[in-house]
PDB file of C-alpha atoms in Angstrom:
ATOM      1  CA  UNK A   1      49.148  60.034 -27.088  1.00  0.00           C
ATOM      2  CA  UNK A   2      50.803  57.394 -24.960  1.00  0.00           C
ATOM      3  CA  UNK A   3      49.170  55.399 -22.138  1.00  0.00           C
ATOM      4  CA  UNK A   4      51.008  57.321 -19.381  1.00  0.00           C
ATOM      5  CA  UNK A   5      49.764  60.692 -20.636  1.00  0.00           C
ATOM      6  CA  UNK A   6      46.174  59.403 -20.762  1.00  0.00           C
ATOM      7  CA  UNK A   7      46.483  57.887 -17.272  1.00  0.00           C
ATOM      8  CA  UNK A   8      47.892  61.158 -15.904  1.00  0.00           C
ATOM      9  CA  UNK A   9      45.009  63.112 -17.436  1.00  0.00           C
ATOM     10  CA  UNK A  10      42.457  60.745 -15.848  1.00  0.00           C
ATOM     11  CA  UNK A  11      44.269  61.164 -12.517  1.00  0.00           C
ATOM     12  CA  UNK A  12      43.349  64.865 -12.581  1.00  0.00           C
ATOM     13  CA  UNK A  13      39.749  63.885 -11.826  1.00  0.00           C
ATOM     14  CA  UNK A  14      39.338  63.563  -8.057  1.00  0.00           C
ATOM     15  CA  UNK A  15      37.139  60.613  -7.126  1.00  0.00           C
ATOM     16  CA  UNK A  16      35.819  58.792  -4.151  1.00  0.00           C
ATOM     17  CA  UNK A  17      37.105  55.298  -3.411  1.00  0.00           C
ATOM     18  CA  UNK A  18      34.997  52.154  -3.400  1.00  0.00           C
ATOM     19  CA  UNK A  19      35.490  48.490  -2.750  1.00  0.00           C
ATOM     20  CA  UNK A  20      33.367  46.299  -4.994  1.00  0.00           C
ATOM     21  CA  UNK A  21      32.342  43.052  -3.289  1.00  0.00           C
ATOM     22  CA  UNK A  22      30.555  39.935  -4.443  1.00  0.00           C
ATOM     23  CA  UNK A  23      30.216  36.303  -3.475  1.00  0.00           C
ATOM     24  CA  UNK A  24      30.874  33.477  -5.911  1.00  0.00           C
ATOM     25  CA  UNK A  25      31.106  29.784  -5.051  1.00  0.00           C
ATOM     26  CA  UNK A  26      30.565  30.627  -1.353  1.00  0.00           C
ATOM     27  CA  UNK A  27      33.694  32.812  -1.253  1.00  0.00           C
ATOM     28  CA  UNK A  28      33.675  36.601  -0.711  1.00  0.00           C
ATOM     29  CA  UNK A  29      35.703  38.611  -3.214  1.00  0.00           C
ATOM     30  CA  UNK A  30      36.580  42.308  -3.247  1.00  0.00           C
ATOM     31  CA  UNK A  31      38.510  44.852  -5.285  1.00  0.00           C
ATOM     32  CA  UNK A  32      39.223  48.548  -4.931  1.00  0.00           C
ATOM     33  CA  UNK A  33      37.747  50.703  -7.686  1.00  0.00           C
ATOM     34  CA  UNK A  34      37.098  54.338  -8.424  1.00  0.00           C
ATOM     35  CA  UNK A  35      35.293  53.712 -11.732  1.00  0.00           C
ATOM     36  CA  UNK A  36      31.741  54.022 -10.393  1.00  0.00           C
ATOM     37  CA  UNK A  37      28.848  56.382 -11.005  1.00  0.00           C
ATOM     38  CA  UNK A  38      25.097  56.681 -10.760  1.00  0.00           C
ATOM     39  CA  UNK A  39      23.194  56.273 -14.024  1.00  0.00           C
ATOM     40  CA  UNK A  40      19.473  56.644 -13.354  1.00  0.00           C
ATOM     41  CA  UNK A  41      16.967  57.408 -10.590  1.00  0.00           C
ATOM     42  CA  UNK A  42      14.058  55.563 -12.222  1.00  0.00           C
ATOM     43  CA  UNK A  43      14.953  52.787 -12.219  1.00  0.00           C
ATOM     44  CA  UNK A  44      17.817  53.158  -9.736  1.00  0.00           C
ATOM     45  CA  UNK A  45      20.933  52.181 -11.700  1.00  0.00           C
ATOM     46  CA  UNK A  46      24.688  52.474 -11.202  1.00  0.00           C
ATOM     47  CA  UNK A  47      27.663  51.461 -13.343  1.00  0.00           C
ATOM     48  CA  UNK A  48      31.034  49.968 -12.431  1.00  0.00           C
ATOM     49  CA  UNK A  49      33.940  49.353 -14.770  1.00  0.00           C
ATOM     50  CA  UNK A  50      36.067  46.214 -14.319  1.00  0.00           C
ATOM     51  CA  UNK A  51      39.299  45.597 -16.244  1.00  0.00           C
ATOM     52  CA  UNK A  52      39.587  42.394 -18.222  1.00  0.00           C
ATOM     53  CA  UNK A  53      42.709  41.387 -16.297  1.00  0.00           C
ATOM     54  CA  UNK A  54      40.930  41.687 -12.918  1.00  0.00           C
ATOM     55  CA  UNK A  55      39.864  38.459 -11.208  1.00  0.00           C
ATOM     56  CA  UNK A  56      36.684  40.265 -10.141  1.00  0.00           C
ATOM     57  CA  UNK A  57      35.400  40.209 -13.734  1.00  0.00           C
ATOM     58  CA  UNK A  58      34.756  36.457 -13.626  1.00  0.00           C
ATOM     59  CA  UNK A  59      33.315  36.662 -10.099  1.00  0.00           C
ATOM     60  CA  UNK A  60      30.673  39.266 -11.000  1.00  0.00           C
ATOM     61  CA  UNK A  61      29.909  37.517 -14.297  1.00  0.00           C
ATOM     62  CA  UNK A  62      29.237  34.343 -12.286  1.00  0.00           C
ATOM     63  CA  UNK A  63      27.342  35.833  -9.338  1.00  0.00           C
ATOM     64  CA  UNK A  64      25.335  38.408 -11.341  1.00  0.00           C
ATOM     65  CA  UNK A  65      25.375  40.601  -8.213  1.00  0.00           C
ATOM     66  CA  UNK A  66      27.742  43.116  -6.631  1.00  0.00           C
ATOM     67  CA  UNK A  67      27.960  45.680  -3.843  1.00  0.00           C
ATOM     68  CA  UNK A  68      29.523  49.124  -4.135  1.00  0.00           C
ATOM     69  CA  UNK A  69      30.991  50.028  -0.731  1.00  0.00           C
ATOM     70  CA  UNK A  70      31.833  53.752  -0.639  1.00  0.00           C
ATOM     71  CA  UNK A  71      34.764  54.103   1.758  1.00  0.00           C
ATOM     72  CA  UNK A  72      35.197  56.651   4.526  1.00  0.00           C
ATOM     73  CA  UNK A  73      38.447  58.510   5.113  1.00  0.00           C
ATOM     74  CA  UNK A  74      39.126  56.048   7.962  1.00  0.00           C
ATOM     75  CA  UNK A  75      39.202  53.053   5.581  1.00  0.00           C
ATOM     76  CA  UNK A  76      42.363  53.688   3.568  1.00  0.00           C
ATOM     77  CA  UNK A  77      43.859  50.381   4.793  1.00  0.00           C
ATOM     78  CA  UNK A  78      40.860  48.515   3.359  1.00  0.00           C
ATOM     79  CA  UNK A  79      41.270  50.247   0.014  1.00  0.00           C
ATOM     80  CA  UNK A  80      44.953  49.359  -0.108  1.00  0.00           C
ATOM     81  CA  UNK A  81      44.232  45.774   0.995  1.00  0.00           C
ATOM     82  CA  UNK A  82      41.699  45.180  -1.805  1.00  0.00           C
ATOM     83  CA  UNK A  83      44.060  46.840  -4.291  1.00  0.00           C
ATOM     84  CA  UNK A  84      46.699  44.262  -3.328  1.00  0.00           C
ATOM     85  CA  UNK A  85      49.009  46.925  -1.872  1.00  0.00           C
ATOM     86  CA  UNK A  86      49.136  46.200   1.844  1.00  0.00           C
ATOM     87  CA  UNK A  87      48.876  43.817   4.778  1.00  0.00           C
ATOM     88  CA  UNK A  88      47.764  40.331   3.920  1.00  0.00           C
ATOM     89  CA  UNK A  89      46.887  39.855   7.605  1.00  0.00           C
ATOM     90  CA  UNK A  90      44.239  42.613   7.648  1.00  0.00           C
ATOM     91  CA  UNK A  91      40.992  41.310   9.121  1.00  0.00           C
ATOM     92  CA  UNK A  92      38.006  42.491   7.117  1.00  0.00           C
ATOM     93  CA  UNK A  93      34.700  42.640   8.952  1.00  0.00           C
ATOM     94  CA  UNK A  94      32.052  41.832   6.374  1.00  0.00           C
ATOM     95  CA  UNK A  95      28.385  42.255   7.095  1.00  0.00           C
ATOM     96  CA  UNK A  96      25.582  41.090   4.838  1.00  0.00           C
ATOM     97  CA  UNK A  97      22.667  42.821   3.190  1.00  0.00           C
ATOM     98  CA  UNK A  98      20.321  40.611   1.168  1.00  0.00           C
ATOM     99  CA  UNK A  99      22.883  37.787   1.384  1.00  0.00           C
ATOM    100  CA  UNK A 100      25.608  39.967  -0.132  1.00  0.00           C
ATOM    101  CA  UNK A 101      28.927  40.825   1.572  1.00  0.00           C
ATOM    102  CA  UNK A 102      29.364  44.462   2.550  1.00  0.00           C
ATOM    103  CA  UNK A 103      32.232  46.399   4.113  1.00  0.00           C
ATOM    104  CA  UNK A 104      31.305  47.386   7.649  1.00  0.00           C
ATOM    105  CA  UNK A 105      31.261  51.126   8.449  1.00  0.00           C
ATOM    106  CA  UNK A 106      31.421  52.269   4.812  1.00  0.00           C
ATOM    107  CA  UNK A 107      29.693  55.548   4.007  1.00  0.00           C
ATOM    108  CA  UNK A 108      27.310  53.603   1.780  1.00  0.00           C
ATOM    109  CA  UNK A 109      26.711  49.995   0.805  1.00  0.00           C
ATOM    110  CA  UNK A 110      24.834  49.785  -2.501  1.00  0.00           C
ATOM    111  CA  UNK A 111      23.587  46.278  -3.331  1.00  0.00           C
ATOM    112  CA  UNK A 112      22.952  45.589  -7.019  1.00  0.00           C
ATOM    113  CA  UNK A 113      21.811  42.923  -9.423  1.00  0.00           C
ATOM    114  CA  UNK A 114      23.565  43.006 -12.786  1.00  0.00           C
ATOM    115  CA  UNK A 115      21.008  44.333 -15.245  1.00  0.00           C
ATOM    116  CA  UNK A 116      23.291  44.255 -18.268  1.00  0.00           C
ATOM    117  CA  UNK A 117      26.946  44.500 -19.222  1.00  0.00           C
ATOM    118  CA  UNK A 118      28.915  46.019 -22.075  1.00  0.00           C
ATOM    119  CA  UNK A 119      32.422  45.191 -23.227  1.00  0.00           C
ATOM    120  CA  UNK A 120      34.242  48.400 -24.094  1.00  0.00           C
ATOM    121  CA  UNK A 121      37.974  48.410 -24.787  1.00  0.00           C
ATOM    122  CA  UNK A 122      39.850  46.521 -22.085  1.00  0.00           C
ATOM    123  CA  UNK A 123      37.006  46.813 -19.528  1.00  0.00           C
ATOM    124  CA  UNK A 124      33.494  45.505 -18.982  1.00  0.00           C
ATOM    125  CA  UNK A 125      30.867  47.964 -17.783  1.00  0.00           C
ATOM    126  CA  UNK A 126      28.303  46.409 -15.453  1.00  0.00           C
ATOM    127  CA  UNK A 127      24.994  48.244 -15.117  1.00  0.00           C
ATOM    128  CA  UNK A 128      23.619  47.382 -11.689  1.00  0.00           C
ATOM    129  CA  UNK A 129      20.016  47.734 -10.584  1.00  0.00           C
ATOM    130  CA  UNK A 130      20.039  48.858  -6.952  1.00  0.00           C
ATOM    131  CA  UNK A 131      18.078  46.486  -4.714  1.00  0.00           C
ATOM    132  CA  UNK A 132      19.091  47.803  -1.298  1.00  0.00           C
ATOM    133  CA  UNK A 133      21.366  50.299   0.377  1.00  0.00           C
ATOM    134  CA  UNK A 134      22.652  51.407   3.753  1.00  0.00           C
ATOM    135  CA  UNK A 135      24.037  54.854   4.594  1.00  0.00           C
ATOM    136  CA  UNK A 136      26.406  55.891   7.393  1.00  0.00           C
ATOM    137  CA  UNK A 137      27.813  59.229   8.491  1.00  0.00           C
ATOM    138  CA  UNK A 138      31.429  60.202   7.902  1.00  0.00           C
ATOM    139  CA  UNK A 139      33.790  61.830   5.432  1.00  0.00           C
ATOM    140  CA  UNK A 140      34.840  60.236   2.129  1.00  0.00           C
ATOM    141  CA  UNK A 141      38.182  58.755   1.199  1.00  0.00           C
ATOM    142  CA  UNK A 142      39.346  60.459  -1.996  1.00  0.00           C
ATOM    143  CA  UNK A 143      41.837  59.697  -4.745  1.00  0.00           C
ATOM    144  CA  UNK A 144      43.656  62.306  -6.851  1.00  0.00           C
ATOM    145  CA  UNK A 145      46.829  62.059  -8.938  1.00  0.00           C
ATOM    146  CA  UNK A 146      47.562  58.588  -7.569  1.00  0.00           C
ATOM    147  CA  UNK A 147      47.298  59.638  -3.913  1.00  0.00           C
ATOM    148  CA  UNK A 148      44.709  59.167  -1.210  1.00  0.00           C
ATOM    149  CA  UNK A 149      43.217  62.242   0.405  1.00  0.00           C
ATOM    150  CA  UNK A 150      40.345  63.720   2.353  1.00  0.00           C
ATOM    151  CA  UNK A 151      37.700  66.312   1.671  1.00  0.00           C
ATOM    152  CA  UNK A 152      38.599  69.613   3.306  1.00  0.00           C
ATOM    153  CA  UNK A 153      35.640  71.895   4.102  1.00  0.00           C
ATOM    154  CA  UNK A 154      35.880  75.676   3.860  1.00  0.00           C
TER     155      UNK A 154
END
């Protein structure tokens, strides 16, 4: 199968949208990602997948920490900004939890220490041990077939 067919098949899986943040060399870095999932309750572990061409790979490797910011449906501009798709002049209001940068007003901010990492194909999987989290009310930003969306309740 070709790459486009595989990508289209993966696009059939509706996901939430996150911005992964970290701080390296006293500079905050962020990238939009939908490759995130919970792994374990005991201990509390999550996994993120970072492509080898992404600048974020080096930043997380250096900092050994990251935050998963689960975006609300009101934060599409932030997702597009950290995906390099929109408005360079967007002002991002970071807050901090345990000295880590978080996206203000996200549905959840999940602070992690890198427990281990695995190189698989053209990505590195980072297993993060959750050290802190903050929850907020709201509806999730979703992504399906290359388009942003919202959850519609029955």
